[in-house]
Structures are given as C-alpha cells and as structure tokens.
mmCIF file of C-alpha atoms and ligand atoms in Angstrom:
data_model
loop_
_atom_site.group_PDB
_atom_site.id
_atom_site.type_symbol
_atom_site.label_atom_id
_atom_site.label_comp_id
_atom_site.label_asym_id
_atom_site.label_seq_id
_atom_site.Cartn_x
_atom_site.Cartn_y
_atom_site.Cartn_z
ATOM 1 C CA MET A 131 60.335 100.758 129.177
ATOM 2 C CA THR A 132 63.101 98.141 129.831
ATOM 3 C CA ASN A 133 66.415 99.230 131.289
ATOM 4 C CA SER A 134 68.175 98.504 128.116
ATOM 5 C CA MET A 135 65.661 100.710 126.083
ATOM 6 C CA GLN A 136 66.059 103.487 128.501
ATOM 7 C CA ASN A 137 69.870 103.286 128.098
ATOM 8 C CA LYS A 138 69.463 103.467 124.362
ATOM 9 C CA GLU A 139 67.285 106.635 124.631
ATOM 10 C CA ASN A 140 69.647 108.294 127.020
ATOM 11 C CA ILE A 141 73.031 107.602 125.364
ATOM 12 C CA ASN A 142 74.148 111.236 125.599
ATOM 13 C CA MET A 143 73.815 111.297 129.327
ATOM 14 C CA GLN A 144 74.801 107.731 130.286
ATOM 15 C CA ALA A 145 77.389 106.104 128.021
ATOM 16 C CA PRO A 146 80.740 106.672 129.817
ATOM 17 C CA PHE A 147 82.530 106.724 126.538
ATOM 18 C CA VAL A 148 80.420 109.698 125.304
ATOM 19 C CA ARG A 149 80.634 111.537 128.589
ATOM 20 C CA GLU A 150 84.401 111.169 128.731
ATOM 21 C CA ILE A 151 84.953 112.422 125.196
ATOM 22 C CA CYS A 152 82.597 115.344 125.884
ATOM 23 C CA GLU A 153 84.565 116.363 128.936
ATOM 24 C CA ILE A 154 88.056 115.931 127.512
ATOM 25 C CA THR A 155 87.301 117.827 124.255
ATOM 26 C CA TYR A 156 85.840 120.706 126.244
ATOM 27 C CA HIS A 157 88.887 120.704 128.392
ATOM 28 C CA MET A 158 91.223 120.556 125.336
ATOM 29 C CA TRP A 159 89.411 123.501 123.800
ATOM 30 C CA SER A 160 89.782 125.417 127.108
ATOM 31 C CA MET A 161 93.529 124.827 126.970
ATOM 32 C CA GLY A 162 93.517 126.780 123.758
ATOM 33 C CA TRP A 163 94.638 123.825 121.608
ATOM 34 C CA ASP A 164 91.535 123.270 119.526
ATOM 35 C CA GLU A 165 90.615 126.569 117.885
ATOM 36 C CA ARG A 166 87.579 126.393 115.525
ATOM 37 C CA ASN A 167 87.414 122.825 114.227
ATOM 38 C CA GLY A 168 91.065 122.026 115.177
ATOM 39 C CA GLY A 169 91.701 118.591 116.633
ATOM 40 C CA ASN A 170 90.067 115.154 116.323
ATOM 41 C CA ILE A 171 89.806 112.025 118.331
ATOM 42 C CA SER A 172 88.918 108.339 117.663
ATOM 43 C CA CYS A 173 88.486 105.676 120.363
ATOM 44 C CA LEU A 174 88.158 101.963 119.873
ATOM 45 C CA LEU A 175 85.138 100.565 121.743
ATOM 46 C CA ASP A 176 84.107 96.981 122.599
ATOM 47 C CA LYS A 177 81.122 95.674 120.815
ATOM 48 C CA GLU A 178 79.463 94.927 124.171
ATOM 49 C CA GLU A 179 79.946 98.337 125.489
ATOM 50 C CA VAL A 180 78.381 99.892 122.389
ATOM 51 C CA ALA A 181 75.512 97.266 122.337
ATOM 52 C CA ALA A 182 74.609 98.333 125.834
ATOM 53 C CA TYR A 183 73.605 101.776 124.628
ATOM 54 C CA VAL A 184 73.045 101.538 120.858
ATOM 55 C CA ASP A 185 71.043 99.210 118.702
ATOM 56 C CA ILE A 186 74.019 97.685 116.691
ATOM 57 C CA GLU A 187 71.677 95.947 114.245
ATOM 58 C CA HIS A 188 70.323 99.266 113.016
ATOM 59 C CA VAL A 189 72.716 100.984 110.590
ATOM 60 C CA GLU A 190 71.721 104.640 110.094
ATOM 61 C CA ARG A 191 73.939 105.298 107.029
ATOM 62 C CA THR A 192 76.916 103.762 105.313
ATOM 63 C CA LEU A 193 80.001 105.809 104.272
ATOM 64 C CA PRO A 194 82.607 104.632 101.785
ATOM 65 C CA LEU A 195 86.236 104.570 102.899
ATOM 66 C CA SER A 196 88.792 105.778 100.287
ATOM 67 C CA PHE A 197 91.519 103.821 102.131
ATOM 68 C CA PRO A 198 90.412 100.279 102.908
ATOM 69 C CA VAL A 199 91.232 98.983 106.403
ATOM 70 C CA PRO A 200 90.515 95.218 106.500
ATOM 71 C CA GLU A 201 92.601 94.950 109.679
ATOM 72 C CA LEU A 202 89.834 96.926 111.454
ATOM 73 C CA ARG A 203 86.903 94.931 110.089
ATOM 74 C CA ASP A 204 83.991 94.718 112.648
ATOM 75 C CA LYS A 205 85.629 97.112 114.953
ATOM 76 C CA TYR A 206 83.637 99.908 116.678
ATOM 77 C CA PHE A 207 84.793 103.462 117.196
ATOM 78 C CA ILE A 208 83.619 106.722 118.597
ATOM 79 C CA VAL A 209 84.929 109.582 116.469
ATOM 80 C CA THR A 210 84.647 113.350 116.350
ATOM 81 C CA GLY A 211 82.980 114.764 113.228
ATOM 82 C CA SER A 212 84.604 116.597 110.381
ATOM 83 C CA GLY A 213 84.387 120.305 110.722
ATOM 84 C CA LYS A 214 82.969 120.080 114.200
ATOM 85 C CA TYR A 215 84.160 122.324 117.054
ATOM 86 C CA PHE A 216 85.607 120.686 120.260
ATOM 87 C CA LYS A 217 83.927 123.614 122.029
ATOM 88 C CA ASN A 218 80.567 122.426 121.021
ATOM 89 C CA ILE A 219 80.722 118.648 121.583
ATOM 90 C CA ILE A 220 79.601 118.826 125.238
ATOM 91 C CA SER A 221 76.407 120.639 124.491
ATOM 92 C CA ASP A 222 75.396 118.514 121.515
ATOM 93 C CA PRO A 223 77.299 115.201 121.351
ATOM 94 C CA LYS A 224 74.960 113.630 118.832
ATOM 95 C CA ALA A 225 75.703 116.312 116.208
ATOM 96 C CA ASN A 226 79.449 116.403 116.817
ATOM 97 C CA LEU A 227 80.360 112.758 117.524
ATOM 98 C CA GLY A 228 79.624 109.463 115.834
ATOM 99 C CA ILE A 229 79.706 105.823 116.722
ATOM 100 C CA VAL A 230 80.798 103.820 113.653
ATOM 101 C CA ARG A 231 81.668 100.262 112.757
ATOM 102 C CA VAL A 232 84.036 99.193 110.018
ATOM 103 C CA ASN A 233 82.258 96.690 107.796
ATOM 104 C CA GLU A 234 83.310 93.105 107.073
ATOM 105 C CA THR A 235 85.374 94.036 104.040
ATOM 106 C CA GLY A 236 86.948 97.085 105.631
ATOM 107 C CA ASP A 237 86.000 99.450 102.902
ATOM 108 C CA GLN A 238 82.828 100.985 104.367
ATOM 109 C CA LEU A 239 81.682 102.564 107.703
ATOM 110 C CA ASP A 240 78.327 101.780 109.233
ATOM 111 C CA VAL A 241 77.131 104.879 111.194
ATOM 112 C CA LEU A 242 75.234 103.483 114.212
ATOM 113 C CA TRP A 243 74.717 106.694 116.219
ATOM 114 C CA GLY A 244 75.414 110.460 115.948
ATOM 115 C CA LEU A 245 76.957 112.429 113.127
ATOM 116 C CA ARG A 246 73.566 114.122 112.809
ATOM 117 C CA ASP A 247 72.489 116.063 109.719
ATOM 118 C CA ASP A 248 74.770 114.065 107.366
ATOM 119 C CA ALA A 249 78.005 114.853 109.192
ATOM 120 C CA VAL A 250 80.915 112.648 108.533
ATOM 121 C CA PRO A 251 83.904 111.465 110.600
ATOM 122 C CA THR A 252 87.000 113.671 110.995
ATOM 123 C CA SER A 253 89.031 114.557 107.941
ATOM 124 C CA GLU A 254 92.099 112.971 109.628
ATOM 125 C CA LEU A 255 90.362 109.550 109.615
ATOM 126 C CA PRO A 256 93.113 107.974 107.354
ATOM 127 C CA SER A 257 95.815 108.970 110.011
ATOM 128 C CA HIS A 258 93.537 107.657 112.889
ATOM 129 C CA PHE A 259 92.713 104.353 111.340
ATOM 130 C CA MET A 260 96.186 103.598 109.974
ATOM 131 C CA SER A 261 97.597 104.480 113.405
ATOM 132 C CA HIS A 262 95.160 102.242 115.185
ATOM 133 C CA ILE A 263 96.237 99.354 112.995
ATOM 134 C CA GLU A 264 99.934 99.915 113.923
ATOM 135 C CA ARG A 265 99.476 100.614 117.594
ATOM 136 C CA LEU A 266 97.275 97.467 118.001
ATOM 137 C CA LYS A 267 100.105 95.379 116.547
ATOM 138 C CA VAL A 268 102.439 96.437 119.306
ATOM 139 C CA ASP A 269 100.042 97.093 122.196
ATOM 140 C CA PRO A 270 96.844 95.000 122.604
ATOM 141 C CA ASN A 271 95.624 97.557 125.178
ATOM 142 C CA HIS A 272 95.736 100.396 122.671
ATOM 143 C CA ARG A 273 92.414 102.241 122.121
ATOM 144 C CA VAL A 274 92.823 105.939 121.511
ATOM 145 C CA VAL A 275 94.220 108.230 118.760
ATOM 146 C CA MET A 276 94.049 111.953 119.692
ATOM 147 C CA HIS A 277 95.165 114.949 117.490
ATOM 148 C CA THR A 278 95.308 118.421 118.786
ATOM 149 C CA HIS A 279 97.006 121.806 117.928
ATOM 150 C CA ALA A 280 99.028 121.970 121.162
ATOM 151 C CA THR A 281 100.301 125.573 121.165
ATOM 152 C CA ASN A 282 103.713 125.201 122.477
ATOM 153 C CA VAL A 283 104.582 122.066 120.500
ATOM 154 C CA ILE A 284 103.689 123.903 117.331
ATOM 155 C CA ALA A 285 105.744 126.957 118.431
ATOM 156 C CA MET A 286 108.744 124.696 119.204
ATOM 157 C CA THR A 287 108.647 123.286 115.678
ATOM 158 C CA PHE A 288 109.684 126.766 114.378
ATOM 159 C CA VAL A 289 112.606 127.329 116.540
ATOM 160 C CA HIS A 290 114.078 123.854 117.349
ATOM 161 C CA GLU A 291 115.784 121.543 114.841
ATOM 162 C CA LEU A 292 113.290 118.929 113.656
ATOM 163 C CA ASP A 293 115.669 116.063 114.226
ATOM 164 C CA GLU A 294 113.637 113.551 116.189
ATOM 165 C CA LYS A 295 116.419 112.559 118.626
ATOM 166 C CA LYS A 296 117.517 116.193 119.343
ATOM 167 C CA PHE A 297 113.913 117.200 119.778
ATOM 168 C CA THR A 298 113.231 114.321 122.129
ATOM 169 C CA LYS A 299 116.341 115.049 124.174
ATOM 170 C CA THR A 300 115.404 118.710 124.579
ATOM 171 C CA LEU A 301 111.960 117.644 125.798
ATOM 172 C CA TRP A 302 113.336 115.146 128.203
ATOM 173 C CA GLN A 303 115.637 117.953 129.638
ATOM 174 C CA MET A 304 112.750 120.389 130.220
ATOM 175 C CA CYS A 305 110.898 118.506 133.021
ATOM 176 C CA THR A 306 112.013 115.649 135.131
ATOM 177 C CA GLU A 307 108.772 113.653 134.484
ATOM 178 C CA CYS A 308 109.199 113.610 130.693
ATOM 179 C CA LEU A 309 111.641 110.712 130.386
ATOM 180 C CA VAL A 310 109.392 108.599 132.627
ATOM 181 C CA VAL A 311 106.170 109.529 130.619
ATOM 182 C CA PHE A 312 107.694 109.049 127.145
ATOM 183 C CA PRO A 313 110.956 107.045 127.228
ATOM 184 C CA ASP A 314 110.088 105.994 123.689
ATOM 185 C CA GLY A 315 110.589 109.617 122.605
ATOM 186 C CA VAL A 316 108.683 111.646 120.011
ATOM 187 C CA SER A 317 108.654 111.167 116.251
ATOM 188 C CA ILE A 318 108.376 113.955 113.733
ATOM 189 C CA LEU A 319 107.065 113.953 110.097
ATOM 190 C CA PRO A 320 108.119 116.356 107.371
ATOM 191 C CA TRP A 321 105.446 119.067 106.735
ATOM 192 C CA LEU A 322 102.698 117.421 104.692
ATOM 193 C CA VAL A 323 99.255 118.367 103.539
ATOM 194 C CA PRO A 324 96.795 117.199 106.260
ATOM 195 C CA GLY A 325 93.745 115.038 105.729
ATOM 196 C CA THR A 326 95.375 112.761 103.040
ATOM 197 C CA SER A 327 96.034 109.068 102.982
ATOM 198 C CA GLU A 328 99.759 109.981 102.434
ATOM 199 C CA ILE A 329 100.038 111.774 105.837
ATOM 200 C CA GLY A 330 98.046 108.834 107.289
ATOM 201 C CA ARG A 331 100.552 106.302 106.006
ATOM 202 C CA GLN A 332 103.531 108.272 107.216
ATOM 203 C CA THR A 333 101.933 108.928 110.674
ATOM 204 C CA ALA A 334 101.186 105.265 111.024
ATOM 205 C CA ASP A 335 104.665 104.258 109.987
ATOM 206 C CA LYS A 336 106.009 106.308 112.921
ATOM 207 C CA MET A 337 103.396 104.741 115.202
ATOM 208 C CA LYS A 338 105.122 101.344 114.809
ATOM 209 C CA ASP A 339 107.575 102.447 117.505
ATOM 210 C CA HIS A 340 106.292 105.681 118.909
ATOM 211 C CA ARG A 341 103.099 106.837 120.678
ATOM 212 C CA VAL A 342 103.684 110.519 119.796
ATOM 213 C CA VAL A 343 103.828 111.895 116.265
ATOM 214 C CA ILE A 344 104.541 115.613 115.719
ATOM 215 C CA TRP A 345 103.300 117.285 112.554
ATOM 216 C CA PRO A 346 105.552 120.441 112.291
ATOM 217 C CA HIS A 347 103.689 123.786 112.222
ATOM 218 C CA HIS A 348 100.426 121.897 112.649
ATOM 219 C CA GLY A 349 100.102 119.844 115.828
ATOM 220 C CA ILE A 350 100.567 116.510 117.581
ATOM 221 C CA PHE A 351 99.161 113.020 117.593
ATOM 222 C CA GLY A 352 99.162 111.026 120.774
ATOM 223 C CA THR A 353 97.934 107.451 121.401
ATOM 224 C CA GLY A 354 97.090 105.377 124.516
ATOM 225 C CA ALA A 355 94.994 102.793 126.209
ATOM 226 C CA SER A 356 92.412 105.442 127.325
ATOM 227 C CA LEU A 357 91.497 109.023 126.695
ATOM 228 C CA ASP A 358 93.375 109.993 129.834
ATOM 229 C CA ASP A 359 96.350 108.034 128.791
ATOM 230 C CA ALA A 360 96.577 109.746 125.388
ATOM 231 C CA PHE A 361 95.727 113.163 126.807
ATOM 232 C CA GLY A 362 98.279 112.841 129.637
ATOM 233 C CA LEU A 363 100.959 112.015 127.104
ATOM 234 C CA ILE A 364 100.196 115.032 124.894
ATOM 235 C CA GLU A 365 99.933 117.233 128.008
ATOM 236 C CA THR A 366 103.299 116.242 129.169
ATOM 237 C CA VAL A 367 104.896 116.901 125.788
ATOM 238 C CA GLU A 368 103.180 120.240 125.589
ATOM 239 C CA LYS A 369 104.340 121.163 129.135
ATOM 240 C CA ALA A 370 107.926 120.455 128.171
ATOM 241 C CA ALA A 371 107.585 122.493 124.946
ATOM 242 C CA GLN A 372 106.145 125.245 127.017
ATOM 243 C CA ILE A 373 109.138 125.260 129.309
ATOM 244 C CA TYR A 374 111.450 125.310 126.356
ATOM 245 C CA MET A 375 109.523 128.238 124.745
ATOM 246 C CA LEU A 376 109.694 130.147 128.062
ATOM 247 C CA ALA A 377 113.395 129.292 128.878
ATOM 248 C CA SER A 378 115.265 128.972 125.632
ATOM 249 C CA HIS A 379 115.394 132.617 124.600
ATOM 250 C CA GLN A 380 116.505 133.586 128.117
ATOM 251 C CA GLY A 381 119.725 131.596 127.670
ATOM 252 C CA ILE A 382 119.696 128.267 129.377
ATOM 253 C CA LYS A 383 122.414 128.149 132.128
ATOM 254 C CA GLN A 384 121.996 124.587 133.229
ATOM 255 C CA THR A 385 119.861 121.453 132.410
ATOM 256 C CA ILE A 386 119.312 117.982 133.531
ATOM 257 C CA THR A 387 122.443 116.119 132.595
ATOM 258 C CA ASP A 388 122.608 112.849 130.606
ATOM 259 C CA GLN A 389 123.799 111.056 133.678
ATOM 260 C CA GLN A 390 120.872 112.438 135.733
ATOM 261 C CA LEU A 391 118.419 111.307 132.969
ATOM 262 C CA LEU A 392 120.061 107.771 133.021
ATOM 263 C CA ASP A 393 119.743 107.671 136.835
ATOM 264 C CA LEU A 394 116.113 108.652 136.541
ATOM 265 C CA ALA A 395 115.467 105.955 133.974
ATOM 266 C CA GLN A 396 117.040 103.358 136.228
ATOM 267 C CA ALA A 397 115.049 104.556 139.294
ATOM 268 C CA PHE A 398 111.746 104.384 137.392
ATOM 269 C CA GLY A 399 112.503 101.188 135.460
ATOM 270 C CA VAL A 400 112.100 102.743 131.993
ATOM 271 C CA THR A 401 114.391 102.179 129.018
ATOM 272 C CA PRO A 402 115.222 105.500 127.163
ATOM 273 C CA LEU A 403 115.020 105.363 123.318
ATOM 274 C CA GLU A 404 118.548 104.428 122.198
ATOM 275 C CA GLY A 405 120.997 106.915 120.687
ATOM 276 C CA ILE A 406 119.965 109.922 122.690
ATOM 277 C CA LEU A 407 121.760 109.892 126.012
ATOM 278 C CA GLY A 408 125.563 109.649 126.039
ATOM 279 C CA GLU A 409 126.464 106.397 127.976
HETATM 280 O O1 2HA B 578 90.074 118.538 112.323
HETATM 281 O O2 2HA B 578 92.838 119.389 113.036
HETATM 282 O O3 2HA B 578 94.148 118.398 111.009
HETATM 283 C C1 2HA B 578 90.741 119.593 111.909
HETATM 284 C C2 2HA B 578 92.266 119.244 112.043
HETATM 285 C C3 2HA B 578 92.891 118.848 110.807
HETATM 286 ZN ZN1 ZN B 579 94.916 119.432 112.825
#
C-alpha cells in the first residue's frame, strides 16, 4: 500500500484535524458544558489537508442546504453531527463527525467522510455557515465556529442585564485577562428558537464585529483561527462568568476600575470596544 492510501485508511488516527476535534470535544464534555447532544463545532479545512487523508473525488452522499451559501462554494469543513454526543466523538469519530464540501452553487453539501449511518451535520449549521461567511470577511485567518452550553455563561444570562455593553464590562471586571483576550467584547441575541435560519442570520450579523455571541438561557458561540483559539476565548468568557456567579451574590466590595482597565489595554496594546469604559 502506498503511503497516501495508508493515510486514507487510517484517517481516524492520523488526521490532525480529526484528532484535535476528538480531544477538544471530550474535554468540553468533561467541563460539563456539552450535556447529551449539546454543542456543535465546524472547522474550515484546506483542500490540500483534506486531500492528504480523504479521496476528495469520491462523494459518499449529497445533502441539500435549505439556506444557500454561495460565498462558501468549494470550501471544506469538518463538522459535528446532529444529535451526536460530544462525549462519544473520541471513541467513534467516523459516526459522530463529517468532512463535507459545499458544492459549486452553494446549495448542497458533498459528504466526503464520516456521518456514518445517514447522520447529518449539526442542527445549528445555518448559524455556523453564516458566521463563517461574516468572520472570513473581517479575518482571513478565521477557521472555527464553536457552540457550547457553557454553564456559568448561561447562569449569568438569568441574573445580569442583557445589555451587551454592561455585560461586557462586568466580564472585563471579573478577571484581569478578560480585556486582553476579548477587547472586542461579547454580543448578545434576544432569546430565539435554535436551529433556524433566523437565529443563524442574527448570529452572523453580530459576528460582523464580534467573535463571541451569547444566546441567553442557551449557550455561547465563539470563533477563531484554530480550535484552541475559539476554545480559549469561550473558556475565558466562561471563567469570568463563573467568578461573577461566585462573587455577585456575596456583595462585591471592589472591582477593577475603568482607569485600571484602560491602563491594562495600553500595556497590552489592545483597543477596548468603544462606549464601555469612562474616559
Ligand atoms: O447541538 O446545542 O443548539 C445541540 C445544540 C443546539
Ligand atoms: Zn445549543
């Protein structure tokens, strides 16, 4: 067998993009964020990196897209499957993940690998694909959209005002690192029915100038140039929300001041989202 054929046989073990998603989803489940089938991930892949492991000329199935995405034509993604449990991906990636390509007209998906037993991509595919389109416009390095039910972020949406600027400021005040990690702040949608094109459009609209979108009483979307990048962003927001949930009902006696946050931004060379810190 040639090396390339061996690679194609052993994709579960060898493809770094499969291994990474296996590890990170297991980790996210261990954090308690992805109960049952909660959470979903999509990651943009280069044609060449896919072709090293999968026969890209062989289409296993095609799936119609109810929301055409011509902007993503000929793009390759690894996605989590609808109804699949993050807990189980690591032990059976081929059943729980899929490698798909958007066709030339942007209205169909070619399944190239995985999604075994007629599985389909995540129910939140509209939010993922529409967010990829917007993030790619502002960041050519963008690759990952990650959705998870981060526990303390959800809890905070019950007890904190849902004003984006006030929510962002509270998060920045909870840990010194926050302003450095997400100077662009967090955005928040109204409560909407998940899985629809409408929540996809509204999520993507926020993604024009944010990397984080919070769905109240549901979870969080984070984006980035890599799985680590998107995960690290969500982890930092979740940590701040956790501190808030631990500290707020005790009566907060002091916090990081606006001037200290401005000093921090200057020291780390980041520009805080406007209209949050008093100048
Ligand atoms: O994949 O998290 O929002 C299940 C969900 C839906
Ligand atoms: Zn969800």
